[in-house]
PDB file of C-alpha atoms in Angstrom:
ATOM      1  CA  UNK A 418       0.000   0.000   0.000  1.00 47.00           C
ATOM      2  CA  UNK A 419       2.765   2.795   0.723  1.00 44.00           C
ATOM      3  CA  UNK A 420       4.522   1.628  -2.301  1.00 47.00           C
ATOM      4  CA  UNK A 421       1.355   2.333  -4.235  1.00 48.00           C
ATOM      5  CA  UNK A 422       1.049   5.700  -2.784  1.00 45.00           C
ATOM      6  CA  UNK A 423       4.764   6.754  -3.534  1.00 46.00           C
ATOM      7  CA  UNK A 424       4.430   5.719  -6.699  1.00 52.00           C
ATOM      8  CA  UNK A 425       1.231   7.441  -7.349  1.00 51.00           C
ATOM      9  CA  UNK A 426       2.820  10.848  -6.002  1.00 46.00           C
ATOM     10  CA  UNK A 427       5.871  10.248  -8.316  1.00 48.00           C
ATOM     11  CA  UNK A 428       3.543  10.177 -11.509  1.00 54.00           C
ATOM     12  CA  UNK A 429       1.081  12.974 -10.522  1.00 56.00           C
ATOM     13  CA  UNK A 430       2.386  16.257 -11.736  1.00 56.00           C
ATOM     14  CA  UNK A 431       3.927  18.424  -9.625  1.00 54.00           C
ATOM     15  CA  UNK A 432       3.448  22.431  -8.453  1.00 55.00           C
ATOM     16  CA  UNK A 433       6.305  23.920 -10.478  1.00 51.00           C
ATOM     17  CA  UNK A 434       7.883  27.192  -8.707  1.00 46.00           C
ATOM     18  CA  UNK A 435       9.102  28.764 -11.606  1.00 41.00           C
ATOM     19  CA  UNK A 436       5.820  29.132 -12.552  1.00 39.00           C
ATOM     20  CA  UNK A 437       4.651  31.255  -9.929  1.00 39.00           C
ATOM     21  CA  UNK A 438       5.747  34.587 -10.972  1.00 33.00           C
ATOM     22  CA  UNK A 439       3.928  34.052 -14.391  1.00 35.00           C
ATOM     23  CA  UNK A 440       0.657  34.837 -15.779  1.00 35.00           C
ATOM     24  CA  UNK A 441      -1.386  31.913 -15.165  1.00 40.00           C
ATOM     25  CA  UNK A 442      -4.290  30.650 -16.721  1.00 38.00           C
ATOM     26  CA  UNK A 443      -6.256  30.078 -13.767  1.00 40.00           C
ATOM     27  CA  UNK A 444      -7.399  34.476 -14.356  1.00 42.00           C
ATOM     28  CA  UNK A 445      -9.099  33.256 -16.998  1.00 48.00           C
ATOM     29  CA  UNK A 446     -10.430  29.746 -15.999  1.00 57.00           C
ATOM     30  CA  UNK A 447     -14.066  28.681 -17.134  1.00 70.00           C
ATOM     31  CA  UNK A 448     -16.308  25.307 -16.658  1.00 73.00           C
ATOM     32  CA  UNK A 449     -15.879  24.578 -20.420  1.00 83.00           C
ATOM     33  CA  UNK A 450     -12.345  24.652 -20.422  1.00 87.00           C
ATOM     34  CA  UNK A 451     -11.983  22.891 -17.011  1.00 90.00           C
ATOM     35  CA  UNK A 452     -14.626  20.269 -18.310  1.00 91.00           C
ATOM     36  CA  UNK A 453     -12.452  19.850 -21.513  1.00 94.00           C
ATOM     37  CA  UNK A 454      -9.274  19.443 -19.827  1.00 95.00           C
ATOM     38  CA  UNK A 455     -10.699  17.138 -16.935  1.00 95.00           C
ATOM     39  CA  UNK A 456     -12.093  14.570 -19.443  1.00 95.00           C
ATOM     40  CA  UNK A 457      -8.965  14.185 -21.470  1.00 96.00           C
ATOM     41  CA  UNK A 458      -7.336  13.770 -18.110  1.00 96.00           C
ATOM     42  CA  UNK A 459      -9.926  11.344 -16.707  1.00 95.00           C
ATOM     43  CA  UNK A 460      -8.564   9.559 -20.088  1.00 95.00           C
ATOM     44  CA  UNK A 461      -5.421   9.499 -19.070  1.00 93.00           C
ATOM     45  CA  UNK A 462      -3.783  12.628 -20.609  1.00 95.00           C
ATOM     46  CA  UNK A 463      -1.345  13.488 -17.964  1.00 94.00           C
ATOM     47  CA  UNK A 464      -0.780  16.481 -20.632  1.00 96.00           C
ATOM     48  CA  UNK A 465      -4.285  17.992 -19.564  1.00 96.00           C
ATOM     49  CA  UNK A 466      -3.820  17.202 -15.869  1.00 96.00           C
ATOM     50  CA  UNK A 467      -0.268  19.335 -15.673  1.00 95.00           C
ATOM     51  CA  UNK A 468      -2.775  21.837 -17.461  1.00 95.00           C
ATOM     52  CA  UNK A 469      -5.002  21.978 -15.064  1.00 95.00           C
ATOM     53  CA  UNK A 470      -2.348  21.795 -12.481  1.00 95.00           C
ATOM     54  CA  UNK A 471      -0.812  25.282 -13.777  1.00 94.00           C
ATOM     55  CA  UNK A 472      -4.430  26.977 -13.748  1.00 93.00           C
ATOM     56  CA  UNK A 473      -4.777  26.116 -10.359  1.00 94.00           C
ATOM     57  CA  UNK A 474      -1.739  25.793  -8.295  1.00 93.00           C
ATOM     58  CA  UNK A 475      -1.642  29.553  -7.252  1.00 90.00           C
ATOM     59  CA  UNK A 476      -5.092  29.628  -6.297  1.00 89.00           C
ATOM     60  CA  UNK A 477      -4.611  26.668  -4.141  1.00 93.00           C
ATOM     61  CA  UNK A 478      -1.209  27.969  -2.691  1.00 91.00           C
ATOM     62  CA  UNK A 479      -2.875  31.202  -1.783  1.00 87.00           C
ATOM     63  CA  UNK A 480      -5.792  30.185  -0.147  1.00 88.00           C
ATOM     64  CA  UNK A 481      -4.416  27.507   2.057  1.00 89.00           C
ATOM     65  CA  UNK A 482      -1.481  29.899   2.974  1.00 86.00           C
ATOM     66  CA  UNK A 483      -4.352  32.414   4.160  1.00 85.00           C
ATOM     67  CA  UNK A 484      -5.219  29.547   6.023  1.00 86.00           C
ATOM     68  CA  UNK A 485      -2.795  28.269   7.510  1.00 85.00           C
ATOM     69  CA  UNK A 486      -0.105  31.474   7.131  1.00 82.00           C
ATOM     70  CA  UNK A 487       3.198  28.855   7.035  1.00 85.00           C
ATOM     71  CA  UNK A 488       4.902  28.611   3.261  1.00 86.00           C
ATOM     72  CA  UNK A 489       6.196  24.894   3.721  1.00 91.00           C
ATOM     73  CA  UNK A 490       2.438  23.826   5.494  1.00 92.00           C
ATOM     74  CA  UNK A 491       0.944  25.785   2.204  1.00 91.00           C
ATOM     75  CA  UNK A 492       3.430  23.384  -0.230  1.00 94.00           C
ATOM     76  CA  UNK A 493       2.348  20.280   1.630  1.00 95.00           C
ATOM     77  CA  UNK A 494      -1.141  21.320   1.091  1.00 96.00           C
ATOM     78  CA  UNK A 495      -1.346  21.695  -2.561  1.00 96.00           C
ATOM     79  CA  UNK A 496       1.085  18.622  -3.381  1.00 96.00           C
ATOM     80  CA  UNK A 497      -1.298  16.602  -1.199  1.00 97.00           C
ATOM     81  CA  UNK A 498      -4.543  18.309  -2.695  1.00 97.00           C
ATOM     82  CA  UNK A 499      -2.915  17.670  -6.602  1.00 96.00           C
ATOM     83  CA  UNK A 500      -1.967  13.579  -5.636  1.00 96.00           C
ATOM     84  CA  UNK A 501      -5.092  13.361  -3.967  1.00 96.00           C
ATOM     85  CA  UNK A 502      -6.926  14.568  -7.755  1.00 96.00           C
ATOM     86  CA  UNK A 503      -5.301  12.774  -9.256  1.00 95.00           C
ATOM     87  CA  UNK A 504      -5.876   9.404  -7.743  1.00 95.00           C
ATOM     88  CA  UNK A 505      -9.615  10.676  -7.482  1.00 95.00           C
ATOM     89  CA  UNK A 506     -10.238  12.404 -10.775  1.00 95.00           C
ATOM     90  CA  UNK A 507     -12.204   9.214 -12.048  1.00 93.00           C
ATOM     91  CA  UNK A 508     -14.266  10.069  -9.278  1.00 92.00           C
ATOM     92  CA  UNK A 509     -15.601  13.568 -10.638  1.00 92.00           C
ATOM     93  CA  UNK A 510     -19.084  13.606 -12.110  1.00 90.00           C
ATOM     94  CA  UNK A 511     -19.082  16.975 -13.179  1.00 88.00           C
ATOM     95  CA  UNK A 512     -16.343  17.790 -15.317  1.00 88.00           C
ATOM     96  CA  UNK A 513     -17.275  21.381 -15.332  1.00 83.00           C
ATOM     97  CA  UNK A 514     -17.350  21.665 -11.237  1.00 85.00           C
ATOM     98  CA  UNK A 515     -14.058  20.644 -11.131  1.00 92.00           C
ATOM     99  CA  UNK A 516     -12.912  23.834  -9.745  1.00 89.00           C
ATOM    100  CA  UNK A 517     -14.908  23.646  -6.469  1.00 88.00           C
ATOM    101  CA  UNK A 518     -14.380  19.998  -6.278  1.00 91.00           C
ATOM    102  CA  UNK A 519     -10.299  20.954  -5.961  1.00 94.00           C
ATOM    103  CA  UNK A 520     -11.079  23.560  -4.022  1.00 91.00           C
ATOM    104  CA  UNK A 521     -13.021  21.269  -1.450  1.00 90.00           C
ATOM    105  CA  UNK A 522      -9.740  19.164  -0.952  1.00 93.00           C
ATOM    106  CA  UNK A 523      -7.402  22.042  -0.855  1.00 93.00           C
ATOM    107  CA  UNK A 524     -10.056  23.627   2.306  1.00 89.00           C
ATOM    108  CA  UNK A 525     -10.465  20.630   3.985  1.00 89.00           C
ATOM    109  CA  UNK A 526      -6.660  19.747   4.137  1.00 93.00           C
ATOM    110  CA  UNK A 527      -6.038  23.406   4.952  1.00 90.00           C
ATOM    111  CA  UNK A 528      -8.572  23.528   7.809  1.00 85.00           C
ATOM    112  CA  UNK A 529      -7.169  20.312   9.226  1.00 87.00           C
ATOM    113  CA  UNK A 530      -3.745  21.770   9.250  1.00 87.00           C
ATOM    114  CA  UNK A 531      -4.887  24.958  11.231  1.00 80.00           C
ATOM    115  CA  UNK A 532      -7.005  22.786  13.642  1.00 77.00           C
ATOM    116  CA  UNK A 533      -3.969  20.844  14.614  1.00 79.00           C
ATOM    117  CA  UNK A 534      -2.012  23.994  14.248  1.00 71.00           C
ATOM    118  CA  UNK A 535      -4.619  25.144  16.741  1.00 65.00           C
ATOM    119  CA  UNK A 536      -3.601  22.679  19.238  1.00 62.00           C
ATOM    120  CA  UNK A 537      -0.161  23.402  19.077  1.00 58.00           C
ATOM    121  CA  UNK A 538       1.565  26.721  20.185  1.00 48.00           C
ATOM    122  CA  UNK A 539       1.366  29.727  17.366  1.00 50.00           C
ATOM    123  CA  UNK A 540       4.400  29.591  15.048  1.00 52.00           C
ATOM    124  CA  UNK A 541       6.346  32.611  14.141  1.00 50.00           C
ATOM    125  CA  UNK A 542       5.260  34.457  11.374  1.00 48.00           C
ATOM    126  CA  UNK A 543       6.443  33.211   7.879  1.00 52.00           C
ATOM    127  CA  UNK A 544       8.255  36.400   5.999  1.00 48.00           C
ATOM    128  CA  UNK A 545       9.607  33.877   3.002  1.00 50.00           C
ATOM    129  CA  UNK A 546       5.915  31.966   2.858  1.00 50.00           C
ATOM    130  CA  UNK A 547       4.744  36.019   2.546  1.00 47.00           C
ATOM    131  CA  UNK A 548       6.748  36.615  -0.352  1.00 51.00           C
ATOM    132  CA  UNK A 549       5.600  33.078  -2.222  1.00 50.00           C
ATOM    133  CA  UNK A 550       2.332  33.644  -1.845  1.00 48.00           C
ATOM    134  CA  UNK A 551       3.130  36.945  -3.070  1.00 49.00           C
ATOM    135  CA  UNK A 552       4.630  35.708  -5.855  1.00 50.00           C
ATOM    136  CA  UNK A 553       1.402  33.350  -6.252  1.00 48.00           C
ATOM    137  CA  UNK A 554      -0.939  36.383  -6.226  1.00 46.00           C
ATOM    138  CA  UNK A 555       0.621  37.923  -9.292  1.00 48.00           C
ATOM    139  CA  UNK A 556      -0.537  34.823 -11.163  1.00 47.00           C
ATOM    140  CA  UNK A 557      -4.133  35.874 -11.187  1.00 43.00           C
ATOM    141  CA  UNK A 558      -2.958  39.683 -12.104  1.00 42.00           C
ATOM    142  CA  UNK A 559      -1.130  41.114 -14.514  1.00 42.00           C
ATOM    143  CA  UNK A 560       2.534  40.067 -15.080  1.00 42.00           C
ATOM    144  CA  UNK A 561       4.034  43.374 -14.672  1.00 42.00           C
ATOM    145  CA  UNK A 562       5.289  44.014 -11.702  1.00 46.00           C
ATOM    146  CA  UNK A 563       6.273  47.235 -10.130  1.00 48.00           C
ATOM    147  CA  UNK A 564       8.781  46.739  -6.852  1.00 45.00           C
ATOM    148  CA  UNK A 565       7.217  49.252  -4.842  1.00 45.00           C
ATOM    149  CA  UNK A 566       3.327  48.010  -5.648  1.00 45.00           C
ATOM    150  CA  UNK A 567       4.542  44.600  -4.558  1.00 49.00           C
ATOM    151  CA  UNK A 568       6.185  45.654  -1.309  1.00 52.00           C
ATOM    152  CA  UNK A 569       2.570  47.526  -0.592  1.00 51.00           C
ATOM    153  CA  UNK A 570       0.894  43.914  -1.727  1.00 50.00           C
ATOM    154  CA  UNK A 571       3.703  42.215   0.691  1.00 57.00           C
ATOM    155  CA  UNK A 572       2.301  44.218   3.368  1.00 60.00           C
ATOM    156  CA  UNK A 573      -1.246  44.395   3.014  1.00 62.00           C
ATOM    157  CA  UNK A 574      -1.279  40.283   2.691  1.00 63.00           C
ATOM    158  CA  UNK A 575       0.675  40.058   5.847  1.00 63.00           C
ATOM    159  CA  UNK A 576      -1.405  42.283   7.453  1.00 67.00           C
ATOM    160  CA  UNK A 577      -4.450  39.954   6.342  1.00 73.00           C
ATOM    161  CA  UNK A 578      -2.968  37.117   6.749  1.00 70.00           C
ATOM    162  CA  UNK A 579      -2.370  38.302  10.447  1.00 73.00           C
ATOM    163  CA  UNK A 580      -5.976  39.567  10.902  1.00 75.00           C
ATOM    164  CA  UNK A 581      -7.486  36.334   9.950  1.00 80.00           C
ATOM    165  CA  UNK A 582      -5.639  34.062  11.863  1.00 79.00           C
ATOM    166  CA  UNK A 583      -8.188  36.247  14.682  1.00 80.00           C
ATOM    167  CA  UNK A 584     -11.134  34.208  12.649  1.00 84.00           C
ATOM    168  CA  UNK A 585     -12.400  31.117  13.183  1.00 85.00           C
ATOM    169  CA  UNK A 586     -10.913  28.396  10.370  1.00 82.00           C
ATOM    170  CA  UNK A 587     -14.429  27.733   9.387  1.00 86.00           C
ATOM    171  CA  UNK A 588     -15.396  30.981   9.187  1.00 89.00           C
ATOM    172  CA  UNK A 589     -12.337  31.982   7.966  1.00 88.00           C
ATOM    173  CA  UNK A 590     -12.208  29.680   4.643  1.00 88.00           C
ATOM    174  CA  UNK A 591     -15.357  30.396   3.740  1.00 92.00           C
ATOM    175  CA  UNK A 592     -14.162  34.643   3.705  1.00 91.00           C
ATOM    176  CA  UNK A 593     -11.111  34.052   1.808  1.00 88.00           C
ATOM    177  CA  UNK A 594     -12.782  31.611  -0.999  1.00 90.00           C
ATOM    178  CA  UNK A 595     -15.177  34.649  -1.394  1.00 90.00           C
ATOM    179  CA  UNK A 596     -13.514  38.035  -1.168  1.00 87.00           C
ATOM    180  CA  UNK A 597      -9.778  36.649  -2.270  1.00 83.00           C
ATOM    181  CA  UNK A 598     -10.915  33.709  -4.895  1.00 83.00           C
ATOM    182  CA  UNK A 599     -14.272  35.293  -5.721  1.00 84.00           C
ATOM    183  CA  UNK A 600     -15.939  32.120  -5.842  1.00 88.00           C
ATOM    184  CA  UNK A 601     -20.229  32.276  -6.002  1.00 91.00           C
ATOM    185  CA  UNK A 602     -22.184  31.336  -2.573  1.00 93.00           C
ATOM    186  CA  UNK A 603     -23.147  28.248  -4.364  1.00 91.00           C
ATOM    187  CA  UNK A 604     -19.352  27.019  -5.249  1.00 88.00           C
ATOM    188  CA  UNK A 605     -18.607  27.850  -1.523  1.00 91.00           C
ATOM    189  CA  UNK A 606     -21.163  25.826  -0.655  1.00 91.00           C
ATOM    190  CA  UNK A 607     -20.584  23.450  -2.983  1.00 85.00           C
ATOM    191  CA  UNK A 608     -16.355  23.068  -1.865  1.00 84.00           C
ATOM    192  CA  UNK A 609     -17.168  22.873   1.350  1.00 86.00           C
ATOM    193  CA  UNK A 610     -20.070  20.584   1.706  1.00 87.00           C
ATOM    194  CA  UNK A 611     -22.662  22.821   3.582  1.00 92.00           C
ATOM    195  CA  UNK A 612     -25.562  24.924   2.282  1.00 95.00           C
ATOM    196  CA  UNK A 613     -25.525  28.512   0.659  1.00 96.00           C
ATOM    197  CA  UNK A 614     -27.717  29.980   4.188  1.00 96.00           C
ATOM    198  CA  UNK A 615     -24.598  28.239   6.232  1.00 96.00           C
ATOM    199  CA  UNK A 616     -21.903  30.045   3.692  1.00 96.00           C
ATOM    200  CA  UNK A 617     -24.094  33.289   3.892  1.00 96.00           C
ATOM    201  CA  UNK A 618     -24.311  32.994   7.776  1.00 96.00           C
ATOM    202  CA  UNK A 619     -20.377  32.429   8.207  1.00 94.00           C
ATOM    203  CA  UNK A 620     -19.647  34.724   5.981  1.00 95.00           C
ATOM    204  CA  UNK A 621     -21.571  37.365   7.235  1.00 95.00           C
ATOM    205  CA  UNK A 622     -19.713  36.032  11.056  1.00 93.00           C
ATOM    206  CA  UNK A 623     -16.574  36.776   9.420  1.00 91.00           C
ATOM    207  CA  UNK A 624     -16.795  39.757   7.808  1.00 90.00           C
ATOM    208  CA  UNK A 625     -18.215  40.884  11.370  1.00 91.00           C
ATOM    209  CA  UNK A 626     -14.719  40.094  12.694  1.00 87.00           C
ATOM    210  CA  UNK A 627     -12.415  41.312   9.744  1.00 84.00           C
ATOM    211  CA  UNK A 628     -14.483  44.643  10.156  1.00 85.00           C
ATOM    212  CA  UNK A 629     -14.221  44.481  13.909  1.00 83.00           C
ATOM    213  CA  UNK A 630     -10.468  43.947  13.863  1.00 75.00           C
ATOM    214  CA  UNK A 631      -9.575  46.341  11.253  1.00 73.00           C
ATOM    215  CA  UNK A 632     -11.638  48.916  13.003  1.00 71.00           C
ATOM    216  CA  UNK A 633      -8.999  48.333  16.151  1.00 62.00           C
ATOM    217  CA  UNK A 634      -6.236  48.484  13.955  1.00 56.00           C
ATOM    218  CA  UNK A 635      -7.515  51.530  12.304  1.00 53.00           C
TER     219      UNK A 635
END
């Protein structure tokens, strides 16, 4: 059995680095082209699967390092959330949900990590996990950067990546999968397994906080 599973992570693809201060596709992702690329993967195109990989392996860096605010945690996460696809992919119904069905992995390992994290005393902050997800960021935005705009976007992520480790993980995933990935109350709810009134009601909990704590900041 553990041979199986290090041989499965050796053939799934993995996150690539380099690729992180590059435009990625992921900006422009859709259900058609996600549907497209998952069935040609479900076929075994391991060409489509690094596709989908490189659409999505910011997104998933950045939201379970808002999570979970370590860089090497945030590395685990997404190499476990991509072999953990890819062993499951035959598993997807919906070709075109495949987005929130990544995302649900991704949240749930994330939340996990900060529950146990939780348990354990508060580690330091993480400057060089900062400047990945940083770099991660830019994917979704536009490739130029400017080195004073992305010491202000260096800041204001460690600022709220220190504000929400005030908020509740649960209530906590569900803010950054809507106001930093911009996902719909029904992929939230969708990802996460609960109903759009329980994303709605944690969400509106959370904002409650962010607002509370930025107001004490202020």
């Amino acid at each position: 059995m553990a041979r199986e599973t290090r041989d499965e992570a050796a053939a799934a693809p993995r996150p690539r680095p380099d690729h992180a201060a590059q435009p990625s596709a992921s900006s422009g992702a859709s259900p058609d082209k996600d549907r497209c690329l998952v069935l040609r993967a479900q076929d075994g195109d391991i060409n489509a699967f690094e596709q989908l990989v490189e659409r999505y392996q910011g997104r998933l860096f950045r939201t379970a390092y808002m999570i979970v605010r370590n860089r090497h945690d945030s590395e685990d996460i997404v190499q476990d959330t991509l072999i953990q696809a890819w062993r499951s992919l035959h598993l997807v119904r919906e070709p075109a949900a495949f987005r929130g069905w990544l995302m649900r992995i991704c949240t749930n390992k994330a939340t996990s990590m900060a529950r146990k994290r939780q348990r354990r005393a508060t580690d330091p902050y993480d400057a060089e996990g900062l400047e990945t997800a940083s770099a991660m960021a830019e994917t979704t935005s536009s490739s130029t950067a400017d080195p004073a705009e992305s010491s202000e976007v260096n800041a204001q992520i460690e600022a709220l990546a220190d504000l929400l480790a005030t908020v509740q993980p649960e209530l906590r995933i569900v803010w950054v999968l809507r106001e930093i990935d911009d996902m719909s109350y029904e992929e939230i709810a969708q990802a996460l397994n609960l109903t759009e009134s329980t994303v709605r009601g944690r969400l509106a909990r959370a904002r409650s906080l962010v607002m509370r704590q930025m107001k004490e900041w202020a």
